[in-house]
């Protein structure tokens, strides 16, 4: 399960944009929805394409946390966007 200790940890439903040169060759303007982590320790995040994306069906990818450039979360108080801090055990 994804980290729930800190509000800045990625959570299911967060929108992620990836850094340039990421492992799935996604453009840095593409948006993805976080589904969960793999393996369940937060080292890789499972991504899906957003609802309405023409290539969403049967597509998923896992990327390491350090490839996430920004996260966006819809909260009751509004939308929040931030850059996640790398976790020490995610570093090479």
PDB file of N, CA and C in Angstrom:
ATOM      1  N   UNK A   1       0.844  -1.189   0.000  1.00  0.00           N
ATOM      2  CA  UNK A   1       0.000   0.000   0.000  1.00  0.00           C
ATOM      3  C   UNK A   1       0.880   1.240   0.000  1.00  0.00           C
ATOM      4  N   UNK A   2       0.395   2.284  -0.581  1.00  0.00           N
ATOM      5  CA  UNK A   2       1.156   3.522  -0.649  1.00  0.00           C
ATOM      6  C   UNK A   2       1.346   4.139   0.731  1.00  0.00           C
ATOM      7  N   UNK A   3       2.368   4.939   0.832  1.00  0.00           N
ATOM      8  CA  UNK A   3       2.699   5.625   2.085  1.00  0.00           C
ATOM      9  C   UNK A   3       1.529   6.481   2.549  1.00  0.00           C
ATOM     10  N   UNK A   4       1.116   6.296   3.787  1.00  0.00           N
ATOM     11  CA  UNK A   4       0.069   7.160   4.318  1.00  0.00           C
ATOM     12  C   UNK A   4       0.548   7.878   5.574  1.00  0.00           C
ATOM     13  N   UNK A   5       1.847   7.873   5.795  1.00  0.00           N
ATOM     14  CA  UNK A   5       2.420   8.509   6.974  1.00  0.00           C
ATOM     15  C   UNK A   5       2.478  10.023   6.843  1.00  0.00           C
ATOM     16  N   UNK A   6       2.668  10.503   5.659  1.00  0.00           N
ATOM     17  CA  UNK A   6       2.912  11.926   5.447  1.00  0.00           C
ATOM     18  C   UNK A   6       2.039  12.424   4.295  1.00  0.00           C
ATOM     19  N   UNK A   7       1.436  13.591   4.424  1.00  0.00           N
ATOM     20  CA  UNK A   7       0.541  14.083   3.364  1.00  0.00           C
ATOM     21  C   UNK A   7       1.236  14.362   2.036  1.00  0.00           C
ATOM     22  N   UNK A   8       2.565  14.450   2.021  1.00  0.00           N
ATOM     23  CA  UNK A   8       3.275  14.692   0.765  1.00  0.00           C
ATOM     24  C   UNK A   8       3.640  13.405   0.033  1.00  0.00           C
ATOM     25  N   UNK A   9       3.358  12.247   0.618  1.00  0.00           N
ATOM     26  CA  UNK A   9       3.605  10.974  -0.056  1.00  0.00           C
ATOM     27  C   UNK A   9       2.561  10.771  -1.148  1.00  0.00           C
ATOM     28  N   UNK A  10       2.949  10.135  -2.255  1.00  0.00           N
ATOM     29  CA  UNK A  10       1.967   9.852  -3.301  1.00  0.00           C
ATOM     30  C   UNK A  10       0.832   8.992  -2.763  1.00  0.00           C
ATOM     31  N   UNK A  11      -0.361   9.288  -3.213  1.00  0.00           N
ATOM     32  CA  UNK A  11      -1.558   8.562  -2.803  1.00  0.00           C
ATOM     33  C   UNK A  11      -2.337   8.146  -4.047  1.00  0.00           C
ATOM     34  N   UNK A  12      -3.121   7.060  -3.957  1.00  0.00           N
ATOM     35  CA  UNK A  12      -3.965   6.700  -5.097  1.00  0.00           C
ATOM     36  C   UNK A  12      -4.861   7.871  -5.486  1.00  0.00           C
ATOM     37  N   UNK A  13      -4.950   8.101  -6.781  1.00  0.00           N
ATOM     38  CA  UNK A  13      -5.768   9.203  -7.279  1.00  0.00           C
ATOM     39  C   UNK A  13      -4.993  10.480  -7.532  1.00  0.00           C
ATOM     40  N   UNK A  14      -3.774  10.595  -6.988  1.00  0.00           N
ATOM     41  CA  UNK A  14      -2.946  11.763  -7.282  1.00  0.00           C
ATOM     42  C   UNK A  14      -2.602  11.770  -8.770  1.00  0.00           C
ATOM     43  N   UNK A  15      -2.480  12.952  -9.338  1.00  0.00           N
ATOM     44  CA  UNK A  15      -2.070  13.120 -10.734  1.00  0.00           C
ATOM     45  C   UNK A  15      -0.564  13.370 -10.734  1.00  0.00           C
ATOM     46  N   UNK A  16       0.153  12.607 -11.554  1.00  0.00           N
ATOM     47  CA  UNK A  16       1.612  12.718 -11.615  1.00  0.00           C
ATOM     48  C   UNK A  16       2.060  13.146 -13.001  1.00  0.00           C
ATOM     49  N   UNK A  17       3.083  13.974 -13.020  1.00  0.00           N
ATOM     50  CA  UNK A  17       3.800  14.282 -14.245  1.00  0.00           C
ATOM     51  C   UNK A  17       5.235  13.838 -14.008  1.00  0.00           C
ATOM     52  N   UNK A  18       5.854  13.291 -15.059  1.00  0.00           N
ATOM     53  CA  UNK A  18       7.178  12.693 -14.921  1.00  0.00           C
ATOM     54  C   UNK A  18       8.280  13.637 -15.381  1.00  0.00           C
ATOM     55  N   UNK A  19       9.466  13.380 -14.870  1.00  0.00           N
ATOM     56  CA  UNK A  19      10.649  14.136 -15.293  1.00  0.00           C
ATOM     57  C   UNK A  19      11.032  13.727 -16.714  1.00  0.00           C
ATOM     58  N   UNK A  20      11.736  14.607 -17.399  1.00  0.00           N
ATOM     59  CA  UNK A  20      12.254  14.273 -18.726  1.00  0.00           C
ATOM     60  C   UNK A  20      13.232  13.110 -18.597  1.00  0.00           C
ATOM     61  N   UNK A  21      13.286  12.281 -19.619  1.00  0.00           N
ATOM     62  CA  UNK A  21      14.194  11.142 -19.612  1.00  0.00           C
ATOM     63  C   UNK A  21      13.726   9.998 -18.729  1.00  0.00           C
ATOM     64  N   UNK A  22      12.427   9.934 -18.448  1.00  0.00           N
ATOM     65  CA  UNK A  22      11.891   8.881 -17.578  1.00  0.00           C
ATOM     66  C   UNK A  22      11.939   7.521 -18.276  1.00  0.00           C
ATOM     67  N   UNK A  23      11.762   6.473 -17.493  1.00  0.00           N
ATOM     68  CA  UNK A  23      11.920   5.100 -17.982  1.00  0.00           C
ATOM     69  C   UNK A  23      10.816   4.640 -18.928  1.00  0.00           C
ATOM     70  N   UNK A  24       9.694   5.354 -19.010  1.00  0.00           N
ATOM     71  CA  UNK A  24       8.628   4.954 -19.944  1.00  0.00           C
ATOM     72  C   UNK A  24       8.556   5.899 -21.146  1.00  0.00           C
ATOM     73  N   UNK A  25       9.535   6.779 -21.271  1.00  0.00           N
ATOM     74  CA  UNK A  25       9.632   7.717 -22.399  1.00  0.00           C
ATOM     75  C   UNK A  25       8.406   8.597 -22.547  1.00  0.00           C
ATOM     76  N   UNK A  26       7.767   8.929 -21.431  1.00  0.00           N
ATOM     77  CA  UNK A  26       6.619   9.829 -21.457  1.00  0.00           C
ATOM     78  C   UNK A  26       7.091  11.270 -21.570  1.00  0.00           C
ATOM     79  N   UNK A  27       6.298  12.065 -22.224  1.00  0.00           N
ATOM     80  CA  UNK A  27       6.584  13.489 -22.330  1.00  0.00           C
ATOM     81  C   UNK A  27       6.366  14.132 -20.960  1.00  0.00           C
ATOM     82  N   UNK A  28       7.119  15.169 -20.642  1.00  0.00           N
ATOM     83  CA  UNK A  28       6.990  15.811 -19.326  1.00  0.00           C
ATOM     84  C   UNK A  28       5.688  16.600 -19.173  1.00  0.00           C
ATOM     85  N   UNK A  29       4.880  16.671 -20.229  1.00  0.00           N
ATOM     86  CA  UNK A  29       3.566  17.323 -20.124  1.00  0.00           C
ATOM     87  C   UNK A  29       2.433  16.306 -19.992  1.00  0.00           C
ATOM     88  N   UNK A  30       2.743  14.999 -20.139  1.00  0.00           N
ATOM     89  CA  UNK A  30       1.728  13.957 -19.982  1.00  0.00           C
ATOM     90  C   UNK A  30       1.336  13.830 -18.513  1.00  0.00           C
ATOM     91  N   UNK A  31       0.077  13.513 -18.267  1.00  0.00           N
ATOM     92  CA  UNK A  31      -0.412  13.310 -16.900  1.00  0.00           C
ATOM     93  C   UNK A  31      -0.829  11.863 -16.714  1.00  0.00           C
ATOM     94  N   UNK A  32      -0.589  11.357 -15.505  1.00  0.00           N
ATOM     95  CA  UNK A  32      -0.914   9.984 -15.152  1.00  0.00           C
ATOM     96  C   UNK A  32      -1.591   9.971 -13.788  1.00  0.00           C
ATOM     97  N   UNK A  33      -2.404   8.954 -13.544  1.00  0.00           N
ATOM     98  CA  UNK A  33      -3.052   8.786 -12.252  1.00  0.00           C
ATOM     99  C   UNK A  33      -2.308   7.692 -11.501  1.00  0.00           C
ATOM    100  N   UNK A  34      -1.948   7.963 -10.243  1.00  0.00           N
ATOM    101  CA  UNK A  34      -1.273   6.959  -9.427  1.00  0.00           C
ATOM    102  C   UNK A  34      -2.302   5.946  -8.934  1.00  0.00           C
ATOM    103  N   UNK A  35      -1.966   4.665  -9.108  1.00  0.00           N
ATOM    104  CA  UNK A  35      -2.844   3.583  -8.692  1.00  0.00           C
ATOM    105  C   UNK A  35      -2.369   2.998  -7.366  1.00  0.00           C
ATOM    106  N   UNK A  36      -1.107   2.591  -7.285  1.00  0.00           N
ATOM    107  CA  UNK A  36      -0.512   2.053  -6.064  1.00  0.00           C
ATOM    108  C   UNK A  36       0.987   1.936  -6.258  1.00  0.00           C
ATOM    109  N   UNK A  37       1.663   1.349  -5.260  1.00  0.00           N
ATOM    110  CA  UNK A  37       3.102   1.149  -5.389  1.00  0.00           C
ATOM    111  C   UNK A  37       3.407  -0.309  -5.685  1.00  0.00           C
ATOM    112  N   UNK A  38       4.606  -0.547  -6.239  1.00  0.00           N
ATOM    113  CA  UNK A  38       5.034  -1.892  -6.602  1.00  0.00           C
ATOM    114  C   UNK A  38       6.532  -1.978  -6.459  1.00  0.00           C
ATOM    115  N   UNK A  39       7.110  -2.916  -5.775  1.00  0.00           N
ATOM    116  CA  UNK A  39       6.414  -3.719  -4.779  1.00  0.00           C
ATOM    117  C   UNK A  39       5.895  -2.817  -3.669  1.00  0.00           C
ATOM    118  N   UNK A  40       5.083  -3.366  -2.768  1.00  0.00           N
ATOM    119  CA  UNK A  40       4.433  -2.480  -1.792  1.00  0.00           C
ATOM    120  C   UNK A  40       5.393  -1.891  -0.762  1.00  0.00           C
ATOM    121  N   UNK A  41       6.342  -1.097  -1.242  1.00  0.00           N
ATOM    122  CA  UNK A  41       7.244  -0.379  -0.338  1.00  0.00           C
ATOM    123  C   UNK A  41       7.532   1.024  -0.838  1.00  0.00           C
ATOM    124  N   UNK A  42       6.824   1.459  -1.883  1.00  0.00           N
ATOM    125  CA  UNK A  42       6.967   2.824  -2.356  1.00  0.00           C
ATOM    126  C   UNK A  42       8.094   3.071  -3.331  1.00  0.00           C
ATOM    127  N   UNK A  43       8.848   2.045  -3.697  1.00  0.00           N
ATOM    128  CA  UNK A  43       9.975   2.266  -4.603  1.00  0.00           C
ATOM    129  C   UNK A  43       9.539   2.525  -6.038  1.00  0.00           C
ATOM    130  N   UNK A  44       8.472   1.898  -6.474  1.00  0.00           N
ATOM    131  CA  UNK A  44       7.915   2.130  -7.799  1.00  0.00           C
ATOM    132  C   UNK A  44       6.433   2.433  -7.658  1.00  0.00           C
ATOM    133  N   UNK A  45       5.956   3.349  -8.476  1.00  0.00           N
ATOM    134  CA  UNK A  45       4.541   3.717  -8.464  1.00  0.00           C
ATOM    135  C   UNK A  45       3.882   3.214  -9.732  1.00  0.00           C
ATOM    136  N   UNK A  46       2.728   2.600  -9.587  1.00  0.00           N
ATOM    137  CA  UNK A  46       1.962   2.123 -10.733  1.00  0.00           C
ATOM    138  C   UNK A  46       1.093   3.275 -11.223  1.00  0.00           C
ATOM    139  N   UNK A  47       1.198   3.557 -12.515  1.00  0.00           N
ATOM    140  CA  UNK A  47       0.474   4.667 -13.137  1.00  0.00           C
ATOM    141  C   UNK A  47      -0.553   4.148 -14.133  1.00  0.00           C
ATOM    142  N   UNK A  48      -1.612   4.891 -14.278  1.00  0.00           N
ATOM    143  CA  UNK A  48      -2.622   4.668 -15.297  1.00  0.00           C
ATOM    144  C   UNK A  48      -2.805   5.983 -16.040  1.00  0.00           C
ATOM    145  N   UNK A  49      -3.352   5.910 -17.227  1.00  0.00           N
ATOM    146  CA  UNK A  49      -3.681   7.147 -17.940  1.00  0.00           C
ATOM    147  C   UNK A  49      -4.987   7.680 -17.388  1.00  0.00           C
ATOM    148  N   UNK A  50      -5.207   9.000 -17.457  1.00  0.00           N
ATOM    149  CA  UNK A  50      -6.439   9.580 -16.907  1.00  0.00           C
ATOM    150  C   UNK A  50      -7.681   9.144 -17.677  1.00  0.00           C
ATOM    151  N   UNK A  51      -8.820   9.213 -17.004  1.00  0.00           N
ATOM    152  CA  UNK A  51     -10.109   8.911 -17.629  1.00  0.00           C
ATOM    153  C   UNK A  51     -10.271   9.813 -18.849  1.00  0.00           C
ATOM    154  N   UNK A  52     -10.741   9.234 -19.917  1.00  0.00           N
ATOM    155  CA  UNK A  52     -10.942   9.998 -21.149  1.00  0.00           C
ATOM    156  C   UNK A  52      -9.769   9.905 -22.106  1.00  0.00           C
ATOM    157  N   UNK A  53      -8.616   9.405 -21.657  1.00  0.00           N
ATOM    158  CA  UNK A  53      -7.463   9.271 -22.549  1.00  0.00           C
ATOM    159  C   UNK A  53      -7.751   8.128 -23.520  1.00  0.00           C
ATOM    160  N   UNK A  54      -7.544   8.345 -24.824  1.00  0.00           N
ATOM    161  CA  UNK A  54      -7.893   7.312 -25.809  1.00  0.00           C
ATOM    162  C   UNK A  54      -7.103   6.012 -25.646  1.00  0.00           C
ATOM    163  N   UNK A  55      -5.927   6.054 -25.048  1.00  0.00           N
ATOM    164  CA  UNK A  55      -5.126   4.841 -24.879  1.00  0.00           C
ATOM    165  C   UNK A  55      -5.179   4.276 -23.481  1.00  0.00           C
ATOM    166  N   UNK A  56      -6.211   4.595 -22.712  1.00  0.00           N
ATOM    167  CA  UNK A  56      -6.280   4.203 -21.300  1.00  0.00           C
ATOM    168  C   UNK A  56      -6.522   2.716 -21.095  1.00  0.00           C
ATOM    169  N   UNK A  57      -7.361   2.098 -21.912  1.00  0.00           N
ATOM    170  CA  UNK A  57      -7.731   0.693 -21.720  1.00  0.00           C
ATOM    171  C   UNK A  57      -6.498  -0.197 -21.764  1.00  0.00           C
ATOM    172  N   UNK A  58      -6.397  -1.077 -20.788  1.00  0.00           N
ATOM    173  CA  UNK A  58      -5.317  -2.069 -20.721  1.00  0.00           C
ATOM    174  C   UNK A  58      -3.918  -1.460 -20.743  1.00  0.00           C
ATOM    175  N   UNK A  59      -3.747  -0.297 -20.120  1.00  0.00           N
ATOM    176  CA  UNK A  59      -2.430   0.327 -20.059  1.00  0.00           C
ATOM    177  C   UNK A  59      -2.089   0.629 -18.615  1.00  0.00           C
ATOM    178  N   UNK A  60      -0.876   0.320 -18.236  1.00  0.00           N
ATOM    179  CA  UNK A  60      -0.347   0.694 -16.927  1.00  0.00           C
ATOM    180  C   UNK A  60       1.171   0.676 -17.034  1.00  0.00           C
ATOM    181  N   UNK A  61       1.817   1.396 -16.141  1.00  0.00           N
ATOM    182  CA  UNK A  61       3.276   1.419 -16.104  1.00  0.00           C
ATOM    183  C   UNK A  61       3.714   1.620 -14.667  1.00  0.00           C
ATOM    184  N   UNK A  62       4.911   1.151 -14.354  1.00  0.00           N
ATOM    185  CA  UNK A  62       5.494   1.371 -13.032  1.00  0.00           C
ATOM    186  C   UNK A  62       6.772   2.183 -13.210  1.00  0.00           C
ATOM    187  N   UNK A  63       6.892   3.242 -12.429  1.00  0.00           N
ATOM    188  CA  UNK A  63       8.083   4.092 -12.486  1.00  0.00           C
ATOM    189  C   UNK A  63       8.620   4.291 -11.076  1.00  0.00           C
ATOM    190  N   UNK A  64       9.934   4.499 -10.946  1.00  0.00           N
ATOM    191  CA  UNK A  64      10.485   4.793  -9.623  1.00  0.00           C
ATOM    192  C   UNK A  64      10.052   6.180  -9.148  1.00  0.00           C
ATOM    193  N   UNK A  65       9.946   6.331  -7.859  1.00  0.00           N
ATOM    194  CA  UNK A  65       9.510   7.597  -7.267  1.00  0.00           C
ATOM    195  C   UNK A  65      10.347   8.780  -7.753  1.00  0.00           C
ATOM    196  N   UNK A  66      11.653   8.585  -7.926  1.00  0.00           N
ATOM    197  CA  UNK A  66      12.498   9.722  -8.320  1.00  0.00           C
ATOM    198  C   UNK A  66      12.196  10.241  -9.732  1.00  0.00           C
ATOM    199  N   UNK A  67      11.393   9.523 -10.518  1.00  0.00           N
ATOM    200  CA  UNK A  67      11.018  10.007 -11.841  1.00  0.00           C
ATOM    201  C   UNK A  67       9.792  10.913 -11.817  1.00  0.00           C
ATOM    202  N   UNK A  68       9.147  11.047 -10.660  1.00  0.00           N
ATOM    203  CA  UNK A  68       7.977  11.916 -10.540  1.00  0.00           C
ATOM    204  C   UNK A  68       8.446  13.364 -10.421  1.00  0.00           C
ATOM    205  N   UNK A  69       8.007  14.210 -11.339  1.00  0.00           N
ATOM    206  CA  UNK A  69       8.369  15.634 -11.294  1.00  0.00           C
ATOM    207  C   UNK A  69       7.416  16.406 -10.396  1.00  0.00           C
ATOM    208  N   UNK A  70       6.111  16.184 -10.588  1.00  0.00           N
ATOM    209  CA  UNK A  70       5.113  16.867  -9.763  1.00  0.00           C
ATOM    210  C   UNK A  70       3.952  15.935  -9.465  1.00  0.00           C
ATOM    211  N   UNK A  71       3.321  16.204  -8.336  1.00  0.00           N
ATOM    212  CA  UNK A  71       2.086  15.529  -7.941  1.00  0.00           C
ATOM    213  C   UNK A  71       1.014  16.583  -7.762  1.00  0.00           C
ATOM    214  N   UNK A  72      -0.190  16.266  -8.145  1.00  0.00           N
ATOM    215  CA  UNK A  72      -1.331  17.159  -7.936  1.00  0.00           C
ATOM    216  C   UNK A  72      -2.410  16.349  -7.231  1.00  0.00           C
ATOM    217  N   UNK A  73      -2.974  16.940  -6.179  1.00  0.00           N
ATOM    218  CA  UNK A  73      -4.025  16.265  -5.413  1.00  0.00           C
ATOM    219  C   UNK A  73      -5.210  17.202  -5.283  1.00  0.00           C
ATOM    220  N   UNK A  74      -6.392  16.657  -5.539  1.00  0.00           N
ATOM    221  CA  UNK A  74      -7.628  17.395  -5.300  1.00  0.00           C
ATOM    222  C   UNK A  74      -8.003  17.169  -3.844  1.00  0.00           C
ATOM    223  N   UNK A  75      -8.126  18.259  -3.096  1.00  0.00           N
ATOM    224  CA  UNK A  75      -8.460  18.189  -1.678  1.00  0.00           C
ATOM    225  C   UNK A  75      -9.731  18.999  -1.432  1.00  0.00           C
ATOM    226  N   UNK A  76     -10.386  18.787  -0.308  1.00  0.00           N
ATOM    227  CA  UNK A  76     -11.596  19.562  -0.011  1.00  0.00           C
ATOM    228  C   UNK A  76     -11.366  21.075  -0.046  1.00  0.00           C
ATOM    229  N   UNK A  77     -10.142  21.493   0.249  1.00  0.00           N
ATOM    230  CA  UNK A  77      -9.831  22.932   0.263  1.00  0.00           C
ATOM    231  C   UNK A  77      -9.356  23.456  -1.079  1.00  0.00           C
ATOM    232  N   UNK A  78      -9.182  22.563  -2.068  1.00  0.00           N
ATOM    233  CA  UNK A  78      -8.727  22.994  -3.379  1.00  0.00           C
ATOM    234  C   UNK A  78      -7.710  22.032  -3.959  1.00  0.00           C
ATOM    235  N   UNK A  79      -6.996  22.479  -4.963  1.00  0.00           N
ATOM    236  CA  UNK A  79      -5.994  21.669  -5.633  1.00  0.00           C
ATOM    237  C   UNK A  79      -4.615  22.046  -5.122  1.00  0.00           C
ATOM    238  N   UNK A  80      -3.803  21.027  -4.871  1.00  0.00           N
ATOM    239  CA  UNK A  80      -2.436  21.259  -4.390  1.00  0.00           C
ATOM    240  C   UNK A  80      -1.478  20.544  -5.323  1.00  0.00           C
ATOM    241  N   UNK A  81      -0.428  21.241  -5.772  1.00  0.00           N
ATOM    242  CA  UNK A  81       0.606  20.660  -6.627  1.00  0.00           C
ATOM    243  C   UNK A  81       1.951  20.867  -5.957  1.00  0.00           C
ATOM    244  N   UNK A  82       2.788  19.805  -5.941  1.00  0.00           N
ATOM    245  CA  UNK A  82       4.100  19.887  -5.304  1.00  0.00           C
ATOM    246  C   UNK A  82       5.055  18.890  -5.943  1.00  0.00           C
ATOM    247  N   UNK A  83       6.331  19.059  -5.652  1.00  0.00           N
ATOM    248  CA  UNK A  83       7.368  18.130  -6.076  1.00  0.00           C
ATOM    249  C   UNK A  83       7.685  17.220  -4.910  1.00  0.00           C
ATOM    250  N   UNK A  84       7.536  15.907  -5.092  1.00  0.00           N
ATOM    251  CA  UNK A  84       7.806  15.009  -3.959  1.00  0.00           C
ATOM    252  C   UNK A  84       9.291  14.967  -3.639  1.00  0.00           C
ATOM    253  N   UNK A  85       9.599  14.875  -2.371  1.00  0.00           N
ATOM    254  CA  UNK A  85      10.986  14.730  -1.921  1.00  0.00           C
ATOM    255  C   UNK A  85      11.399  13.288  -2.114  1.00  0.00           C
ATOM    256  N   UNK A  86      12.604  13.048  -2.603  1.00  0.00           N
ATOM    257  CA  UNK A  86      13.044  11.654  -2.759  1.00  0.00           C
ATOM    258  C   UNK A  86      13.217  10.999  -1.390  1.00  0.00           C
ATOM    259  N   UNK A  87      12.821   9.738  -1.305  1.00  0.00           N
ATOM    260  CA  UNK A  87      13.018   8.977  -0.077  1.00  0.00           C
ATOM    261  C   UNK A  87      14.401   8.369  -0.099  1.00  0.00           C
ATOM    262  N   UNK A  88      15.025   8.256   1.043  1.00  0.00           N
ATOM    263  CA  UNK A  88      16.395   7.771   1.112  1.00  0.00           C
ATOM    264  C   UNK A  88      16.549   6.363   0.530  1.00  0.00           C
ATOM    265  N   UNK A  89      15.560   5.467   0.722  1.00  0.00           N
ATOM    266  CA  UNK A  89      15.698   4.121   0.187  1.00  0.00           C
ATOM    267  C   UNK A  89      15.308   4.051  -1.274  1.00  0.00           C
ATOM    268  N   UNK A  90      14.912   5.162  -1.910  1.00  0.00           N
ATOM    269  CA  UNK A  90      14.629   5.193  -3.331  1.00  0.00           C
ATOM    270  C   UNK A  90      15.847   5.658  -4.124  1.00  0.00           C
ATOM    271  N   UNK A  91      16.835   6.142  -3.437  1.00  0.00           N
ATOM    272  CA  UNK A  91      18.033   6.627  -4.122  1.00  0.00           C
ATOM    273  C   UNK A  91      18.930   5.465  -4.493  1.00  0.00           C
ATOM    274  N   UNK A  92      19.649   5.591  -5.610  1.00  0.00           N
ATOM    275  CA  UNK A  92      20.521   4.488  -6.041  1.00  0.00           C
ATOM    276  C   UNK A  92      21.641   4.241  -5.056  1.00  0.00           C
TER     277      UNK A  92
END
